[in-house]
mmCIF file with all atom_site columns, N, CA and C in Angstrom:
data_model
loop_
_atom_site.group_PDB
_atom_site.id
_atom_site.type_symbol
_atom_site.label_atom_id
_atom_site.label_alt_id
_atom_site.label_comp_id
_atom_site.label_asym_id
_atom_site.label_entity_id
_atom_site.label_seq_id
_atom_site.pdbx_PDB_ins_code
_atom_site.Cartn_x
_atom_site.Cartn_y
_atom_site.Cartn_z
_atom_site.occupancy
_atom_site.B_iso_or_equiv
_atom_site.pdbx_formal_charge
_atom_site.auth_seq_id
_atom_site.auth_comp_id
_atom_site.auth_asym_id
_atom_site.auth_atom_id
_atom_site.pdbx_PDB_model_num
ATOM 1   N N  . UNK A 1 1  ? 0.573   -1.163  0.369   1.00 70.00 ? 1  UNK A N  1
ATOM 2   C CA . UNK A 1 1  ? -0.615  0.073   0.230   1.00 70.00 ? 1  UNK A CA 1
ATOM 3   C C  . UNK A 1 1  ? 0.850   1.946   0.216   1.00 70.00 ? 1  UNK A C  1
ATOM 4   N N  . UNK A 1 2  ? 1.786   1.768   -1.084  1.00 80.00 ? 2  UNK A N  1
ATOM 5   C CA . UNK A 1 2  ? 2.095   2.414   -1.296  1.00 80.00 ? 2  UNK A CA 1
ATOM 6   C C  . UNK A 1 2  ? 1.785   3.987   -1.864  1.00 80.00 ? 2  UNK A C  1
ATOM 7   N N  . UNK A 1 3  ? 0.302   3.676   -2.405  1.00 83.00 ? 3  UNK A N  1
ATOM 8   C CA . UNK A 1 3  ? -0.413  4.779   -2.928  1.00 83.00 ? 3  UNK A CA 1
ATOM 9   C C  . UNK A 1 3  ? -0.072  5.838   -1.822  1.00 83.00 ? 3  UNK A C  1
ATOM 10  N N  . UNK A 1 4  ? -1.111  5.725   -0.485  1.00 84.00 ? 4  UNK A N  1
ATOM 11  C CA . UNK A 1 4  ? -1.146  6.466   0.418   1.00 84.00 ? 4  UNK A CA 1
ATOM 12  C C  . UNK A 1 4  ? -0.521  7.128   0.865   1.00 84.00 ? 4  UNK A C  1
ATOM 13  N N  . UNK A 1 5  ? 0.315   6.456   1.324   1.00 83.00 ? 5  UNK A N  1
ATOM 14  C CA . UNK A 1 5  ? 2.697   6.836   1.664   1.00 83.00 ? 5  UNK A CA 1
ATOM 15  C C  . UNK A 1 5  ? 2.999   8.738   0.567   1.00 83.00 ? 5  UNK A C  1
ATOM 16  N N  . UNK A 1 6  ? 2.491   7.830   -0.750  1.00 84.00 ? 6  UNK A N  1
ATOM 17  C CA . UNK A 1 6  ? 2.795   8.810   -2.550  1.00 84.00 ? 6  UNK A CA 1
ATOM 18  C C  . UNK A 1 6  ? 2.306   10.043  -2.161  1.00 84.00 ? 6  UNK A C  1
ATOM 19  N N  . UNK A 1 7  ? 0.976   9.898   -1.689  1.00 85.00 ? 7  UNK A N  1
ATOM 20  C CA . UNK A 1 7  ? -0.242  10.846  -2.108  1.00 85.00 ? 7  UNK A CA 1
ATOM 21  C C  . UNK A 1 7  ? 0.337   12.265  -0.851  1.00 85.00 ? 7  UNK A C  1
ATOM 22  N N  . UNK A 1 8  ? 0.041   11.490  0.401   1.00 85.00 ? 8  UNK A N  1
ATOM 23  C CA . UNK A 1 8  ? 1.219   11.982  1.090   1.00 85.00 ? 8  UNK A CA 1
ATOM 24  C C  . UNK A 1 8  ? 1.959   12.704  1.492   1.00 85.00 ? 8  UNK A C  1
ATOM 25  N N  . UNK A 1 9  ? 2.609   11.919  0.643   1.00 84.00 ? 9  UNK A N  1
ATOM 26  C CA . UNK A 1 9  ? 4.095   13.005  0.284   1.00 84.00 ? 9  UNK A CA 1
ATOM 27  C C  . UNK A 1 9  ? 4.074   14.208  0.070   1.00 84.00 ? 9  UNK A C  1
ATOM 28  N N  . UNK A 1 10 ? 3.136   14.353  -1.715  1.00 83.00 ? 10 UNK A N  1
ATOM 29  C CA . UNK A 1 10 ? 2.774   15.150  -2.129  1.00 83.00 ? 10 UNK A CA 1
ATOM 30  C C  . UNK A 1 10 ? 2.387   16.086  -2.491  1.00 83.00 ? 10 UNK A C  1
ATOM 31  N N  . UNK A 1 11 ? 1.191   15.297  -1.058  1.00 85.00 ? 11 UNK A N  1
ATOM 32  C CA . UNK A 1 11 ? 0.212   16.923  -1.515  1.00 85.00 ? 11 UNK A CA 1
ATOM 33  C C  . UNK A 1 11 ? 0.421   17.966  -0.132  1.00 85.00 ? 11 UNK A C  1
ATOM 34  N N  . UNK A 1 12 ? -0.366  18.786  -0.560  1.00 87.00 ? 12 UNK A N  1
ATOM 35  C CA . UNK A 1 12 ? -0.204  20.330  0.284   1.00 87.00 ? 12 UNK A CA 1
ATOM 36  C C  . UNK A 1 12 ? -1.136  19.658  1.753   1.00 87.00 ? 12 UNK A C  1
ATOM 37  N N  . UNK A 1 13 ? -0.764  20.224  2.570   1.00 88.00 ? 13 UNK A N  1
ATOM 38  C CA . UNK A 1 13 ? -0.904  19.824  4.473   1.00 88.00 ? 13 UNK A CA 1
ATOM 39  C C  . UNK A 1 13 ? -2.520  19.940  3.803   1.00 88.00 ? 13 UNK A C  1
ATOM 40  N N  . UNK A 1 14 ? -2.858  21.149  3.695   1.00 91.00 ? 14 UNK A N  1
ATOM 41  C CA . UNK A 1 14 ? -3.741  21.256  3.481   1.00 91.00 ? 14 UNK A CA 1
ATOM 42  C C  . UNK A 1 14 ? -5.376  20.335  3.493   1.00 91.00 ? 14 UNK A C  1
ATOM 43  N N  . UNK A 1 15 ? -4.727  19.754  1.749   1.00 91.00 ? 15 UNK A N  1
ATOM 44  C CA . UNK A 1 15 ? -5.702  18.965  1.400   1.00 91.00 ? 15 UNK A CA 1
ATOM 45  C C  . UNK A 1 15 ? -6.157  16.903  1.689   1.00 91.00 ? 15 UNK A C  1
ATOM 46  N N  . UNK A 1 16 ? -4.259  17.146  2.040   1.00 89.00 ? 16 UNK A N  1
ATOM 47  C CA . UNK A 1 16 ? -3.626  16.089  3.133   1.00 89.00 ? 16 UNK A CA 1
ATOM 48  C C  . UNK A 1 16 ? -4.653  13.817  3.352   1.00 89.00 ? 16 UNK A C  1
ATOM 49  N N  . UNK A 1 17 ? -5.303  15.226  4.422   1.00 90.00 ? 17 UNK A N  1
ATOM 50  C CA . UNK A 1 17 ? -6.491  13.808  4.422   1.00 90.00 ? 17 UNK A CA 1
ATOM 51  C C  . UNK A 1 17 ? -7.614  13.928  3.802   1.00 90.00 ? 17 UNK A C  1
ATOM 52  N N  . UNK A 1 18 ? -7.787  15.222  3.453   1.00 92.00 ? 18 UNK A N  1
ATOM 53  C CA . UNK A 1 18 ? -8.825  14.248  1.505   1.00 92.00 ? 18 UNK A CA 1
ATOM 54  C C  . UNK A 1 18 ? -8.187  13.950  0.287   1.00 92.00 ? 18 UNK A C  1
ATOM 55  N N  . UNK A 1 19 ? -7.552  13.813  0.264   1.00 90.00 ? 19 UNK A N  1
ATOM 56  C CA . UNK A 1 19 ? -6.612  12.911  -0.996  1.00 90.00 ? 19 UNK A CA 1
ATOM 57  C C  . UNK A 1 19 ? -7.112  11.350  -0.645  1.00 90.00 ? 19 UNK A C  1
ATOM 58  N N  . UNK A 1 20 ? -5.937  11.955  0.881   1.00 90.00 ? 20 UNK A N  1
ATOM 59  C CA . UNK A 1 20 ? -5.949  10.148  1.211   1.00 90.00 ? 20 UNK A CA 1
ATOM 60  C C  . UNK A 1 20 ? -7.283  9.367   1.321   1.00 90.00 ? 20 UNK A C  1
ATOM 61  N N  . UNK A 1 21 ? -8.591  9.670   1.624   1.00 92.00 ? 21 UNK A N  1
ATOM 62  C CA . UNK A 1 21 ? -10.007 10.043  1.663   1.00 92.00 ? 21 UNK A CA 1
ATOM 63  C C  . UNK A 1 21 ? -10.247 9.228   0.571   1.00 92.00 ? 21 UNK A C  1
ATOM 64  N N  . UNK A 1 22 ? -9.935  10.401  0.030   1.00 92.00 ? 22 UNK A N  1
ATOM 65  C CA . UNK A 1 22 ? -10.498 9.945   -1.872  1.00 92.00 ? 22 UNK A CA 1
ATOM 66  C C  . UNK A 1 22 ? -10.361 8.731   -2.203  1.00 92.00 ? 22 UNK A C  1
ATOM 67  N N  . UNK A 1 23 ? -8.520  8.421   -1.902  1.00 91.00 ? 23 UNK A N  1
ATOM 68  C CA . UNK A 1 23 ? -8.182  6.925   -2.523  1.00 91.00 ? 23 UNK A CA 1
ATOM 69  C C  . UNK A 1 23 ? -8.680  5.707   -1.382  1.00 91.00 ? 23 UNK A C  1
ATOM 70  N N  . UNK A 1 24 ? -8.856  5.651   -0.516  1.00 92.00 ? 24 UNK A N  1
ATOM 71  C CA . UNK A 1 24 ? -9.602  4.342   -0.349  1.00 92.00 ? 24 UNK A CA 1
ATOM 72  C C  . UNK A 1 24 ? -11.356 4.444   0.054   1.00 92.00 ? 24 UNK A C  1
ATOM 73  N N  . UNK A 1 25 ? -12.358 5.872   -0.645  1.00 96.00 ? 25 UNK A N  1
ATOM 74  C CA . UNK A 1 25 ? -13.511 5.778   -0.797  1.00 96.00 ? 25 UNK A CA 1
ATOM 75  C C  . UNK A 1 25 ? -13.637 4.787   -2.082  1.00 96.00 ? 25 UNK A C  1
ATOM 76  N N  . UNK A 1 26 ? -12.058 5.345   -3.079  1.00 93.00 ? 26 UNK A N  1
ATOM 77  C CA . UNK A 1 26 ? -12.581 4.955   -4.576  1.00 93.00 ? 26 UNK A CA 1
ATOM 78  C C  . UNK A 1 26 ? -12.311 3.244   -4.866  1.00 93.00 ? 26 UNK A C  1
ATOM 79  N N  . UNK A 1 27 ? -11.188 3.105   -3.141  1.00 91.00 ? 27 UNK A N  1
ATOM 80  C CA . UNK A 1 27 ? -10.784 1.167   -3.757  1.00 91.00 ? 27 UNK A CA 1
ATOM 81  C C  . UNK A 1 27 ? -12.223 0.859   -3.146  1.00 91.00 ? 27 UNK A C  1
ATOM 82  N N  . UNK A 1 28 ? -12.571 0.767   -2.284  1.00 94.00 ? 28 UNK A N  1
ATOM 83  C CA . UNK A 1 28 ? -13.575 0.965   -1.408  1.00 94.00 ? 28 UNK A CA 1
ATOM 84  C C  . UNK A 1 28 ? -14.855 0.718   -3.012  1.00 94.00 ? 28 UNK A C  1
ATOM 85  N N  . UNK A 1 29 ? -14.859 1.378   -3.330  1.00 95.00 ? 29 UNK A N  1
ATOM 86  C CA . UNK A 1 29 ? -16.289 1.387   -5.033  1.00 95.00 ? 29 UNK A CA 1
ATOM 87  C C  . UNK A 1 29 ? -16.100 0.683   -6.048  1.00 95.00 ? 29 UNK A C  1
ATOM 88  N N  . UNK A 1 30 ? -14.817 0.768   -6.388  1.00 91.00 ? 30 UNK A N  1
ATOM 89  C CA . UNK A 1 30 ? -13.571 -0.578  -6.856  1.00 91.00 ? 30 UNK A CA 1
ATOM 90  C C  . UNK A 1 30 ? -14.295 -1.446  -6.165  1.00 91.00 ? 30 UNK A C  1
ATOM 91  N N  . UNK A 1 31 ? -13.933 -2.190  -5.476  1.00 93.00 ? 31 UNK A N  1
ATOM 92  C CA . UNK A 1 31 ? -14.706 -2.959  -4.856  1.00 93.00 ? 31 UNK A CA 1
ATOM 93  C C  . UNK A 1 31 ? -16.473 -3.757  -4.930  1.00 93.00 ? 31 UNK A C  1
ATOM 94  N N  . UNK A 1 32 ? -17.184 -2.062  -4.662  1.00 95.00 ? 32 UNK A N  1
ATOM 95  C CA . UNK A 1 32 ? -18.052 -2.922  -5.688  1.00 95.00 ? 32 UNK A CA 1
ATOM 96  C C  . UNK A 1 32 ? -18.757 -3.260  -6.289  1.00 95.00 ? 32 UNK A C  1
ATOM 97  N N  . UNK A 1 33 ? -18.013 -2.286  -7.047  1.00 92.00 ? 33 UNK A N  1
ATOM 98  C CA . UNK A 1 33 ? -18.016 -2.020  -8.250  1.00 92.00 ? 33 UNK A CA 1
ATOM 99  C C  . UNK A 1 33 ? -17.834 -3.477  -9.599  1.00 92.00 ? 33 UNK A C  1
ATOM 100 N N  . UNK A 1 34 ? -16.753 -3.963  -8.716  1.00 88.00 ? 34 UNK A N  1
ATOM 101 C CA . UNK A 1 34 ? -16.544 -4.560  -9.750  1.00 88.00 ? 34 UNK A CA 1
ATOM 102 C C  . UNK A 1 34 ? -16.697 -5.854  -10.247 1.00 88.00 ? 34 UNK A C  1
ATOM 103 N N  . UNK A 1 35 ? -17.749 -6.765  -8.594  1.00 90.00 ? 35 UNK A N  1
ATOM 104 C CA . UNK A 1 35 ? -18.618 -7.527  -8.422  1.00 90.00 ? 35 UNK A CA 1
ATOM 105 C C  . UNK A 1 35 ? -19.749 -7.947  -9.671  1.00 90.00 ? 35 UNK A C  1
ATOM 106 N N  . UNK A 1 36 ? -20.499 -6.031  -9.541  1.00 91.00 ? 36 UNK A N  1
ATOM 107 C CA . UNK A 1 36 ? -21.728 -6.012  -10.757 1.00 91.00 ? 36 UNK A CA 1
ATOM 108 C C  . UNK A 1 36 ? -21.334 -6.130  -12.293 1.00 91.00 ? 36 UNK A C  1
ATOM 109 N N  . UNK A 1 37 ? -20.039 -5.454  -12.239 1.00 88.00 ? 37 UNK A N  1
ATOM 110 C CA . UNK A 1 37 ? -19.896 -5.196  -13.807 1.00 88.00 ? 37 UNK A CA 1
ATOM 111 C C  . UNK A 1 37 ? -19.485 -7.299  -14.167 1.00 88.00 ? 37 UNK A C  1
ATOM 112 N N  . UNK A 1 38 ? -18.187 -7.488  -13.391 1.00 88.00 ? 38 UNK A N  1
ATOM 113 C CA . UNK A 1 38 ? -19.116 -8.783  -13.276 1.00 88.00 ? 38 UNK A CA 1
ATOM 114 C C  . UNK A 1 38 ? -20.237 -10.193 -13.886 1.00 88.00 ? 38 UNK A C  1
ATOM 115 N N  . UNK A 1 39 ? -20.942 -9.757  -12.616 1.00 90.00 ? 39 UNK A N  1
ATOM 116 C CA . UNK A 1 39 ? -22.219 -10.360 -13.147 1.00 90.00 ? 39 UNK A CA 1
ATOM 117 C C  . UNK A 1 39 ? -23.225 -9.629  -14.263 1.00 90.00 ? 39 UNK A C  1
ATOM 118 N N  . UNK A 1 40 ? -22.608 -8.748  -14.813 1.00 89.00 ? 40 UNK A N  1
ATOM 119 C CA . UNK A 1 40 ? -23.773 -8.097  -15.853 1.00 89.00 ? 40 UNK A CA 1
ATOM 120 C C  . UNK A 1 40 ? -22.469 -9.172  -17.099 1.00 89.00 ? 40 UNK A C  1
ATOM 121 N N  . UNK A 1 41 ? -21.195 -9.176  -17.194 1.00 87.00 ? 41 UNK A N  1
ATOM 122 C CA . UNK A 1 41 ? -20.499 -9.713  -18.130 1.00 87.00 ? 41 UNK A CA 1
ATOM 123 C C  . UNK A 1 41 ? -20.966 -10.820 -17.797 1.00 87.00 ? 41 UNK A C  1
ATOM 124 N N  . UNK A 1 42 ? -21.428 -12.301 -17.035 1.00 87.00 ? 42 UNK A N  1
ATOM 125 C CA . UNK A 1 42 ? -21.156 -13.440 -16.595 1.00 87.00 ? 42 UNK A CA 1
ATOM 126 C C  . UNK A 1 42 ? -23.102 -13.869 -17.893 1.00 87.00 ? 42 UNK A C  1
ATOM 127 N N  . UNK A 1 43 ? -23.108 -12.746 -18.506 1.00 88.00 ? 43 UNK A N  1
ATOM 128 C CA . UNK A 1 43 ? -24.868 -13.896 -19.909 1.00 88.00 ? 43 UNK A CA 1
ATOM 129 C C  . UNK A 1 43 ? -23.902 -13.487 -20.506 1.00 88.00 ? 43 UNK A C  1
ATOM 130 N N  . UNK A 1 44 ? -23.095 -12.797 -21.412 1.00 89.00 ? 44 UNK A N  1
ATOM 131 C CA . UNK A 1 44 ? -22.893 -12.409 -21.931 1.00 89.00 ? 44 UNK A CA 1
ATOM 132 C C  . UNK A 1 44 ? -21.993 -13.827 -22.812 1.00 89.00 ? 44 UNK A C  1
ATOM 133 N N  . UNK A 1 45 ? -22.083 -13.961 -24.066 1.00 90.00 ? 45 UNK A N  1
ATOM 134 C CA . UNK A 1 45 ? -20.955 -14.861 -25.116 1.00 90.00 ? 45 UNK A CA 1
ATOM 135 C C  . UNK A 1 45 ? -19.488 -14.215 -24.314 1.00 90.00 ? 45 UNK A C  1
ATOM 136 N N  . UNK A 1 46 ? -18.813 -15.236 -24.074 1.00 88.00 ? 46 UNK A N  1
ATOM 137 C CA . UNK A 1 46 ? -17.338 -15.273 -24.055 1.00 88.00 ? 46 UNK A CA 1
ATOM 138 C C  . UNK A 1 46 ? -16.797 -13.980 -22.830 1.00 88.00 ? 46 UNK A C  1
ATOM 139 N N  . UNK A 1 47 ? -18.004 -13.405 -22.716 1.00 88.00 ? 47 UNK A N  1
ATOM 140 C CA . UNK A 1 47 ? -18.054 -12.274 -21.488 1.00 88.00 ? 47 UNK A CA 1
ATOM 141 C C  . UNK A 1 47 ? -16.400 -12.404 -20.795 1.00 88.00 ? 47 UNK A C  1
ATOM 142 N N  . UNK A 1 48 ? -15.628 -12.811 -20.937 1.00 89.00 ? 48 UNK A N  1
ATOM 143 C CA . UNK A 1 48 ? -14.401 -13.091 -19.668 1.00 89.00 ? 48 UNK A CA 1
ATOM 144 C C  . UNK A 1 48 ? -13.312 -12.339 -20.541 1.00 89.00 ? 48 UNK A C  1
ATOM 145 N N  . UNK A 1 49 ? -13.440 -12.028 -21.779 1.00 92.00 ? 49 UNK A N  1
ATOM 146 C CA . UNK A 1 49 ? -12.773 -11.973 -23.102 1.00 92.00 ? 49 UNK A CA 1
ATOM 147 C C  . UNK A 1 49 ? -12.666 -10.172 -22.720 1.00 92.00 ? 49 UNK A C  1
ATOM 148 N N  . UNK A 1 50 ? -14.131 -9.449  -22.713 1.00 90.00 ? 50 UNK A N  1
ATOM 149 C CA . UNK A 1 50 ? -14.529 -7.862  -22.366 1.00 90.00 ? 50 UNK A CA 1
ATOM 150 C C  . UNK A 1 50 ? -13.349 -7.674  -20.873 1.00 90.00 ? 50 UNK A C  1
ATOM 151 N N  . UNK A 1 51 ? -13.991 -8.444  -19.365 1.00 88.00 ? 51 UNK A N  1
ATOM 152 C CA . UNK A 1 51 ? -13.053 -8.353  -18.405 1.00 88.00 ? 51 UNK A CA 1
ATOM 153 C C  . UNK A 1 51 ? -11.848 -8.377  -19.119 1.00 88.00 ? 51 UNK A C  1
ATOM 154 N N  . UNK A 1 52 ? -11.268 -9.496  -18.904 1.00 90.00 ? 52 UNK A N  1
ATOM 155 C CA . UNK A 1 52 ? -9.461  -9.311  -19.742 1.00 90.00 ? 52 UNK A CA 1
ATOM 156 C C  . UNK A 1 52 ? -9.575  -7.723  -19.600 1.00 90.00 ? 52 UNK A C  1
ATOM 157 N N  . UNK A 1 53 ? -9.302  -7.285  -21.306 1.00 92.00 ? 53 UNK A N  1
ATOM 158 C CA . UNK A 1 53 ? -9.896  -6.383  -21.963 1.00 92.00 ? 53 UNK A CA 1
ATOM 159 C C  . UNK A 1 53 ? -9.528  -4.877  -20.996 1.00 92.00 ? 53 UNK A C  1
ATOM 160 N N  . UNK A 1 54 ? -10.566 -4.529  -20.659 1.00 88.00 ? 54 UNK A N  1
ATOM 161 C CA . UNK A 1 54 ? -10.616 -3.837  -18.806 1.00 88.00 ? 54 UNK A CA 1
ATOM 162 C C  . UNK A 1 54 ? -9.861  -3.528  -18.271 1.00 88.00 ? 54 UNK A C  1
ATOM 163 N N  . UNK A 1 55 ? -9.213  -4.940  -17.469 1.00 87.00 ? 55 UNK A N  1
ATOM 164 C CA . UNK A 1 55 ? -8.497  -5.197  -17.099 1.00 87.00 ? 55 UNK A CA 1
ATOM 165 C C  . UNK A 1 55 ? -6.678  -4.557  -17.499 1.00 87.00 ? 55 UNK A C  1
ATOM 166 N N  . UNK A 1 56 ? -6.907  -5.059  -18.974 1.00 94.00 ? 56 UNK A N  1
ATOM 167 C CA . UNK A 1 56 ? -6.105  -4.771  -19.543 1.00 94.00 ? 56 UNK A CA 1
ATOM 168 C C  . UNK A 1 56 ? -5.507  -3.870  -19.104 1.00 94.00 ? 56 UNK A C  1
ATOM 169 N N  . UNK A 1 57 ? -7.046  -2.553  -20.225 1.00 94.00 ? 57 UNK A N  1
ATOM 170 C CA . UNK A 1 57 ? -6.589  -1.362  -20.084 1.00 94.00 ? 57 UNK A CA 1
ATOM 171 C C  . UNK A 1 57 ? -5.988  -0.686  -19.174 1.00 94.00 ? 57 UNK A C  1
ATOM 172 N N  . UNK A 1 58 ? -7.184  -0.397  -18.051 1.00 88.00 ? 58 UNK A N  1
ATOM 173 C CA . UNK A 1 58 ? -6.477  0.184   -17.137 1.00 88.00 ? 58 UNK A CA 1
ATOM 174 C C  . UNK A 1 58 ? -5.117  -0.746  -16.378 1.00 88.00 ? 58 UNK A C  1
ATOM 175 N N  . UNK A 1 59 ? -4.178  -1.480  -16.877 1.00 91.00 ? 59 UNK A N  1
ATOM 176 C CA . UNK A 1 59 ? -2.559  -1.449  -16.854 1.00 91.00 ? 59 UNK A CA 1
ATOM 177 C C  . UNK A 1 59 ? -2.149  -0.856  -17.767 1.00 91.00 ? 59 UNK A C  1
ATOM 178 N N  . UNK A 1 60 ? -2.127  -0.781  -18.950 1.00 95.00 ? 60 UNK A N  1
ATOM 179 C CA . UNK A 1 60 ? -1.479  -0.461  -19.588 1.00 95.00 ? 60 UNK A CA 1
ATOM 180 C C  . UNK A 1 60 ? -2.076  1.329   -19.437 1.00 95.00 ? 60 UNK A C  1
ATOM 181 N N  . UNK A 1 61 ? -2.661  1.712   -19.209 1.00 92.00 ? 61 UNK A N  1
ATOM 182 C CA . UNK A 1 61 ? -2.931  3.319   -18.850 1.00 92.00 ? 61 UNK A CA 1
ATOM 183 C C  . UNK A 1 61 ? -2.042  3.797   -17.459 1.00 92.00 ? 61 UNK A C  1
ATOM 184 N N  . UNK A 1 62 ? -2.544  2.824   -16.743 1.00 86.00 ? 62 UNK A N  1
ATOM 185 C CA . UNK A 1 62 ? -0.943  3.056   -14.926 1.00 86.00 ? 62 UNK A CA 1
ATOM 186 C C  . UNK A 1 62 ? 0.295   2.231   -15.678 1.00 86.00 ? 62 UNK A C  1
ATOM 187 N N  . UNK A 1 63 ? 0.855   2.068   -16.337 1.00 92.00 ? 63 UNK A N  1
ATOM 188 C CA . UNK A 1 63 ? 2.327   1.844   -16.872 1.00 92.00 ? 63 UNK A CA 1
ATOM 189 C C  . UNK A 1 63 ? 2.693   3.536   -17.701 1.00 92.00 ? 63 UNK A C  1
ATOM 190 N N  . UNK A 1 64 ? 1.710   3.870   -18.511 1.00 94.00 ? 64 UNK A N  1
ATOM 191 C CA . UNK A 1 64 ? 1.995   5.288   -19.161 1.00 94.00 ? 64 UNK A CA 1
ATOM 192 C C  . UNK A 1 64 ? 2.064   5.958   -18.159 1.00 94.00 ? 64 UNK A C  1
ATOM 193 N N  . UNK A 1 65 ? 1.630   6.547   -17.515 1.00 87.00 ? 65 UNK A N  1
ATOM 194 C CA . UNK A 1 65 ? 1.293   7.678   -16.682 1.00 87.00 ? 65 UNK A CA 1
ATOM 195 C C  . UNK A 1 65 ? 2.147   7.173   -15.229 1.00 87.00 ? 65 UNK A C  1
ATOM 196 N N  . UNK A 1 66 ? 3.406   6.311   -14.959 1.00 84.00 ? 66 UNK A N  1
ATOM 197 C CA . UNK A 1 66 ? 4.181   5.360   -14.624 1.00 84.00 ? 66 UNK A CA 1
ATOM 198 C C  . UNK A 1 66 ? 5.384   6.746   -14.828 1.00 84.00 ? 66 UNK A C  1
ATOM 199 N N  . UNK A 1 67 ? 5.673   7.108   -16.232 1.00 88.00 ? 67 UNK A N  1
ATOM 200 C CA . UNK A 1 67 ? 5.907   7.827   -16.303 1.00 88.00 ? 67 UNK A CA 1
ATOM 201 C C  . UNK A 1 67 ? 6.263   8.904   -16.359 1.00 88.00 ? 67 UNK A C  1
ATOM 202 N N  . UNK A 1 68 ? 4.925   9.585   -16.213 1.00 85.00 ? 68 UNK A N  1
ATOM 203 C CA . UNK A 1 68 ? 5.522   10.348  -15.770 1.00 85.00 ? 68 UNK A CA 1
ATOM 204 C C  . UNK A 1 68 ? 4.853   11.061  -14.320 1.00 85.00 ? 68 UNK A C  1
ATOM 205 N N  . UNK A 1 69 ? 5.385   10.317  -13.100 1.00 79.00 ? 69 UNK A N  1
ATOM 206 C CA . UNK A 1 69 ? 4.762   10.310  -11.953 1.00 79.00 ? 69 UNK A CA 1
ATOM 207 C C  . UNK A 1 69 ? 5.766   11.129  -11.182 1.00 79.00 ? 69 UNK A C  1
ATOM 208 N N  . UNK A 1 70 ? 6.238   12.570  -10.282 1.00 78.00 ? 70 UNK A N  1
ATOM 209 C CA . UNK A 1 70 ? 7.305   12.806  -9.617  1.00 78.00 ? 70 UNK A CA 1
ATOM 210 C C  . UNK A 1 70 ? 8.371   11.573  -9.318  1.00 78.00 ? 70 UNK A C  1
ATOM 211 N N  . UNK A 1 71 ? 9.341   11.997  -8.535  1.00 77.00 ? 71 UNK A N  1
ATOM 212 C CA . UNK A 1 71 ? 9.538   11.330  -7.625  1.00 77.00 ? 71 UNK A CA 1
ATOM 213 C C  . UNK A 1 71 ? 8.959   11.863  -6.345  1.00 77.00 ? 71 UNK A C  1
ATOM 214 N N  . UNK A 1 72 ? 8.992   11.380  -5.047  1.00 74.00 ? 72 UNK A N  1
ATOM 215 C CA . UNK A 1 72 ? 9.037   10.886  -3.623  1.00 74.00 ? 72 UNK A CA 1
ATOM 216 C C  . UNK A 1 72 ? 9.605   12.185  -3.234  1.00 74.00 ? 72 UNK A C  1
ATOM 217 N N  . UNK A 1 73 ? 9.226   13.163  -2.694  1.00 75.00 ? 73 UNK A N  1
ATOM 218 C CA . UNK A 1 73 ? 9.587   14.322  -1.550  1.00 75.00 ? 73 UNK A CA 1
ATOM 219 C C  . UNK A 1 73 ? 10.649  13.448  -0.488  1.00 75.00 ? 73 UNK A C  1
ATOM 220 N N  . UNK A 1 74 ? 10.694  12.483  -0.509  1.00 74.00 ? 74 UNK A N  1
ATOM 221 C CA . UNK A 1 74 ? 11.272  11.868  0.863   1.00 74.00 ? 74 UNK A CA 1
ATOM 222 C C  . UNK A 1 74 ? 13.181  10.467  0.115   1.00 74.00 ? 74 UNK A C  1
ATOM 223 N N  . UNK A 1 75 ? 12.117  10.642  -1.791  1.00 74.00 ? 75 UNK A N  1
ATOM 224 C CA . UNK A 1 75 ? 13.605  9.935   -2.472  1.00 74.00 ? 75 UNK A CA 1
ATOM 225 C C  . UNK A 1 75 ? 14.622  10.341  -2.431  1.00 74.00 ? 75 UNK A C  1
ATOM 226 N N  . UNK A 1 76 ? 13.765  11.860  -2.887  1.00 76.00 ? 76 UNK A N  1
ATOM 227 C CA . UNK A 1 76 ? 14.272  12.908  -3.605  1.00 76.00 ? 76 UNK A CA 1
ATOM 228 C C  . UNK A 1 76 ? 15.374  13.170  -2.439  1.00 76.00 ? 76 UNK A C  1
ATOM 229 N N  . UNK A 1 77 ? 14.985  13.346  -1.508  1.00 77.00 ? 77 UNK A N  1
ATOM 230 C CA . UNK A 1 77 ? 16.009  13.848  0.261   1.00 77.00 ? 77 UNK A CA 1
ATOM 231 C C  . UNK A 1 77 ? 17.110  12.454  0.238   1.00 77.00 ? 77 UNK A C  1
ATOM 232 N N  . UNK A 1 78 ? 16.939  11.268  0.321   1.00 81.00 ? 78 UNK A N  1
ATOM 233 C CA . UNK A 1 78 ? 17.762  10.086  0.335   1.00 81.00 ? 78 UNK A CA 1
ATOM 234 C C  . UNK A 1 78 ? 18.385  9.957   -0.758  1.00 81.00 ? 78 UNK A C  1
ATOM 235 N N  . UNK A 1 79 ? 18.675  11.222  -1.560  1.00 76.00 ? 79 UNK A N  1
ATOM 236 C CA . UNK A 1 79 ? 19.545  10.396  -2.763  1.00 76.00 ? 79 UNK A CA 1
ATOM 237 C C  . UNK A 1 79 ? 20.778  11.929  -2.664  1.00 76.00 ? 79 UNK A C  1
ATOM 238 N N  . UNK A 1 80 ? 19.944  13.194  -1.696  1.00 80.00 ? 80 UNK A N  1
ATOM 239 C CA . UNK A 1 80 ? 20.386  13.913  -2.509  1.00 80.00 ? 80 UNK A CA 1
ATOM 240 C C  . UNK A 1 80 ? 20.362  14.896  -2.714  1.00 80.00 ? 80 UNK A C  1
ATOM 241 N N  . UNK A 1 81 ? 19.795  14.895  -3.633  1.00 74.00 ? 81 UNK A N  1
ATOM 242 C CA . UNK A 1 81 ? 18.828  15.309  -4.520  1.00 74.00 ? 81 UNK A CA 1
ATOM 243 C C  . UNK A 1 81 ? 17.404  16.924  -4.242  1.00 74.00 ? 81 UNK A C  1
#
């Protein structure tokens, strides 16, 4: 669970709690919506392919954004930058 720690390191103190709260809120929403979406595709012929495509697309988006995310301030300080 390094994402909430990273979010708290790069966010402004005034909104740090809200940003962390939104992370956990949407984490829970994903757990609630995921089975509903999966249930919707359960009746579709070869619906597992659509579910796999959705997961693959989201992984691709995360991989692309990985190159644009700045380093953590704590990591930069530890490396003397």
